[in-house]
């Protein structure tokens, strides 16, 4: 990620923090010289993804002061006492000698670590399109370089109280105004959620989207025709902090992570289709949750973009590669305008699949789940590649695909 992209992402997360929770941003505000580079500033913020200080010294993120422990003094106690640790509330309740009172107090005790959204199940339709909820823009930033085609923004919004989601779900956004073609309110636009259930601020109240501005080019001039801009993406990509947004959802049960933490995960994305996989990978390799510590399988991301400047969240993925155990995470890029196949043609995600076909089929045979997200135009070529590879191995692809779907190993979300 270029310096300008890092600066903009640091700004959007810092802005979001300031709007959502003063405690998160106070170390940066009160000590402007604490961070010597923009890269360190970006890495220092929750959800930033790039560690810039040694693990364990609390210089990057101090849960006592900035997280859910919030000055309780319980961090060191938890470390020192290990498995014998008991929260103060539970210990006090235990003095009554009642097992039920201990359980009740533990259920109502203030949270001490990042676990408070682990039992959500799969929440759906907190709000519906005909009766939307109101979210608020906290910040946004362009996350591709100026020389990359188009405009892609990372957008952080604060959700209304009680609205939650899990990784792999989607959010509907209803843009303001009236559709000139129908004379009615604009229809909802569905976006894959790009954050974990805890959000980029780690407090469980925000949601992040990865939005490409929908642009249409004049066939004669070759220039962008502003009169045909996508209503919803234009609204989101131009929105300023404080802007309210009508939202509905969350929806979706087909793109969820496997329940079994020993299941391998393969993720194939083009462009902004990487959104749900950012959420997956933050959960599996960045956040301090039981989900991360129990994950003992492998994850593999294949991301296709046109140019290097269009690589989304690369610094975050680089940090995840450092956090993951040996061989646990693999990231491959297909940069179509810069990378070539053996025959000299452009390299696309289906070509990466073909190059690694033996390994992918071995993982699928072992129960791996494979996910696809991006423009719907990606799937025909991907399916053709799978069929060709399967045929070369003496496999009837139609039967194999039916088997993968029946076993809930094949997940597709395209738009």
PDB file of C-alpha atoms in Angstrom, residues 1-6 8 141-153 212 306-313 338:
ATOM      1  CA  UNK A   1       0.000   0.000   0.000  1.00  0.00           C
ATOM      2  CA  UNK A   2       1.403   3.415  -0.940  1.00  0.00           C
ATOM      3  CA  UNK A   3       2.035   6.161   1.584  1.00  0.00           C
ATOM      4  CA  UNK A   4      -1.039   8.106   0.508  1.00  0.00           C
ATOM      5  CA  UNK A   5      -3.267   5.030   0.920  1.00  0.00           C
ATOM      6  CA  UNK A   6      -1.871   4.432   4.409  1.00  0.00           C
ATOM      7  CA  UNK A   8      -6.018   7.990   4.151  1.00  0.00           C
ATOM      8  CA  UNK A 141     -10.992   6.530   2.648  1.00  0.00           C
ATOM      9  CA  UNK A 142      -9.956   5.681  -0.882  1.00  0.00           C
ATOM     10  CA  UNK A 143      -7.927   2.481  -0.609  1.00  0.00           C
ATOM     11  CA  UNK A 144      -6.438   2.210  -4.089  1.00  0.00           C
ATOM     12  CA  UNK A 145      -3.750   4.380  -5.610  1.00  0.00           C
ATOM     13  CA  UNK A 146      -4.505   7.271  -7.929  1.00  0.00           C
ATOM     14  CA  UNK A 147      -3.166   5.367 -10.932  1.00  0.00           C
ATOM     15  CA  UNK A 148      -5.447   2.382 -10.286  1.00  0.00           C
ATOM     16  CA  UNK A 149      -8.669   2.326 -12.312  1.00  0.00           C
ATOM     17  CA  UNK A 150     -11.874   3.482 -10.649  1.00  0.00           C
ATOM     18  CA  UNK A 151     -12.521   4.499  -7.070  1.00  0.00           C
ATOM     19  CA  UNK A 152     -12.799   2.081  -4.143  1.00  0.00           C
ATOM     20  CA  UNK A 153     -13.539   3.319  -0.640  1.00  0.00           C
ATOM     21  CA  UNK A 212     -16.521   0.569  -5.657  1.00  0.00           C
ATOM     22  CA  UNK A 306      -6.179  -5.219 -12.597  1.00  0.00           C
ATOM     23  CA  UNK A 307      -3.097  -3.400 -11.230  1.00  0.00           C
ATOM     24  CA  UNK A 308      -0.805  -3.437  -8.205  1.00  0.00           C
ATOM     25  CA  UNK A 309      -2.276  -0.117  -7.107  1.00  0.00           C
ATOM     26  CA  UNK A 310      -5.648  -1.832  -6.883  1.00  0.00           C
ATOM     27  CA  UNK A 311      -4.571  -4.460  -4.348  1.00  0.00           C
ATOM     28  CA  UNK A 312      -7.031  -4.092  -1.491  1.00  0.00           C
ATOM     29  CA  UNK A 313      -5.951  -4.397   2.159  1.00  0.00           C
ATOM     30  CA  UNK A 338       0.833  -6.926 -14.993  1.00  0.00           C
TER      31      UNK A 338
END
